[in-house]
Amino acid sequence: MKIEIWSDYVCPFCYIGKRRFEEALKETGLEENAEVIFKAFELDPNSPATSDESMEEVLAKKYGTSIDEAKKMTDNVVVQAKTVGLDYDFSKMTPANTFNAHRLAKLAEQQGLGAQVSERFLKAYFIDAEKIGTEDVLLRLAEEVGISRERAQQVLDSDEFAAEVRADITEAGQIGVQGVPFFVINRKYAISGAQPAEAFAEALRKVAAEELENH
């Protein structure tokens, strides 16, 4: 079965949703049958490559609330992340533009390293508080998962894969994606948000049963 996941590397629920989805895949025993493809999405295309603003400041501005209210929002996300074994620390994170990260992810996918890059970029941002909008960080992370630094540099120095990233984002708009993570199974079923693992498992079993019937 084919599972397409629209997500962004600065989306806290994308990492949480990814963990819950992985848990469901394992639980249903469908890991071997699943082809997982990561699709690009930009939560904030206008975000600078990097910034020294705190996440609380950014959220307060975005939602027109106080820093305290924004901190309550992030605290709530931290609690949810812990349930899937992820330790977020919003006090260390800063905004990042993810367009170049998505372009490198397309290169990684071409080399069969799509899943590795997706996990590495999410961990870099949420766990290690790295500035994934900056070139030196992206080059190092790409190298860590097995992409040659020279090849990654070529991509960053050009507009290679920009069209593919934009195509994903356009497609998200066409199929009505309002937010991420957004999961599409066999181009037929859609699951929006970081649903509980049980919800993913139920959908996966349903699709697996249908596939059996059709063969």
Coordinates of C-alpha atoms in Angstrom, one line a residue, residues 82-205:
K82 CA 6.5 13.0 25.6
T83 CA 3.7 10.4 25.0
V84 CA 5.6 9.2 22.0
G85 CA 9.1 9.5 23.5
L86 CA 10.0 12.8 22.0
D87 CA 11.6 15.5 24.3
Y88 CA 10.8 19.0 22.8
D89 CA 12.3 22.1 24.2
F90 CA 10.7 25.1 22.7
S91 CA 12.9 27.5 24.6
K92 CA 15.9 26.5 22.4
M93 CA 14.1 26.4 19.0
T94 CA 14.1 29.3 16.6
P95 CA 12.1 29.8 13.4
A96 CA 13.4 28.3 10.2
N97 CA 12.5 28.4 6.5
T98 CA 12.2 24.8 5.3
F99 CA 12.2 25.2 1.5
N100 CA 15.8 24.2 1.1
A101 CA 15.4 21.3 3.5
H102 CA 12.5 20.1 1.4
R103 CA 14.6 20.4 -1.8
L104 CA 17.3 18.2 -0.2
A105 CA 14.7 15.7 0.9
K106 CA 13.7 15.3 -2.8
L107 CA 17.4 14.6 -3.5
A108 CA 17.4 12.1 -0.7
E109 CA 14.3 10.4 -2.0
Q110 CA 15.9 10.0 -5.4
Q111 CA 18.8 8.1 -3.6
G112 CA 16.4 5.9 -1.5
L113 CA 17.1 7.9 1.6
G114 CA 13.8 9.8 2.0
A115 CA 12.8 8.2 5.3
Q116 CA 16.2 8.8 6.8
V117 CA 16.3 12.4 5.9
S118 CA 12.8 13.1 7.1
E119 CA 13.6 11.6 10.5
R120 CA 17.0 13.4 10.7
F121 CA 15.6 16.8 9.9
L122 CA 12.7 16.5 12.4
K123 CA 15.1 15.4 15.1
A124 CA 17.6 18.2 14.3
Y125 CA 14.9 20.8 14.7
F126 CA 12.8 19.5 17.6
I127 CA 15.3 17.6 19.7
D128 CA 18.7 19.2 18.9
A129 CA 17.3 22.8 18.3
E130 CA 19.4 23.1 15.1
K131 CA 18.9 25.9 12.6
I132 CA 17.7 23.8 9.7
G133 CA 17.2 26.9 7.5
T134 CA 20.9 27.4 7.3
E135 CA 23.2 25.9 4.6
D136 CA 25.9 24.6 6.9
V137 CA 23.5 22.7 9.1
L138 CA 21.6 21.2 6.1
L139 CA 24.9 20.1 4.4
R140 CA 26.0 18.4 7.6
L141 CA 22.7 16.6 8.1
A142 CA 22.5 15.5 4.5
E143 CA 26.0 14.0 4.9
E144 CA 25.1 12.2 8.1
V145 CA 22.4 10.2 6.3
G146 CA 24.7 9.3 3.4
I147 CA 24.3 12.0 0.8
S148 CA 27.5 13.4 -0.6
R149 CA 28.2 16.9 0.6
E150 CA 29.2 18.0 -3.0
R151 CA 25.9 16.8 -4.4
A152 CA 23.9 18.5 -1.6
Q153 CA 25.8 21.7 -2.2
Q154 CA 25.0 21.5 -5.9
V155 CA 21.3 21.4 -5.1
L156 CA 21.5 24.3 -2.6
D157 CA 23.5 26.4 -5.2
S158 CA 20.8 25.9 -7.8
D159 CA 17.0 25.8 -8.0
E160 CA 17.1 22.0 -8.4
F161 CA 14.1 20.2 -7.0
A162 CA 12.3 23.6 -6.4
A163 CA 9.6 22.6 -8.9
E164 CA 9.1 19.3 -7.2
V165 CA 8.6 20.9 -3.8
R166 CA 6.2 23.5 -5.2
A167 CA 4.3 20.7 -7.0
D168 CA 3.8 18.9 -3.6
I169 CA 2.5 22.2 -2.1
T170 CA 0.2 22.9 -5.0
E171 CA -1.2 19.3 -4.8
A172 CA -1.8 19.7 -1.1
G173 CA -4.0 22.7 -1.9
Q174 CA -5.8 20.8 -4.6
I175 CA -6.7 17.9 -2.4
G176 CA -7.8 20.3 0.4
V177 CA -5.0 19.9 2.9
Q178 CA -5.6 22.6 5.5
G179 CA -2.8 21.6 7.9
V180 CA -0.2 19.0 8.4
P181 CA 0.5 16.2 9.0
F182 CA -1.8 14.9 6.3
F183 CA -1.8 11.2 5.4
V184 CA -3.2 9.8 2.2
I185 CA -3.5 6.0 1.8
N186 CA -3.7 4.5 -1.6
R187 CA -5.0 7.8 -2.9
K188 CA -8.3 6.9 -1.3
Y189 CA -8.3 7.5 2.4
A190 CA -7.1 10.7 4.1
I191 CA -6.2 11.1 7.8
S192 CA -5.6 14.6 9.0
G193 CA -3.5 15.5 12.0
A194 CA -1.5 13.6 14.6
Q195 CA -4.3 11.1 15.3
P196 CA -3.9 8.4 18.0
A197 CA -2.0 5.3 16.8
E198 CA -5.3 3.3 17.0
A199 CA -6.9 5.6 14.4
F200 CA -4.0 5.0 12.0
A201 CA -4.1 1.2 12.7
E202 CA -7.8 1.0 12.0
A203 CA -7.3 2.8 8.6
L204 CA -4.4 0.6 7.7
R205 CA -6.3 -2.6 8.5

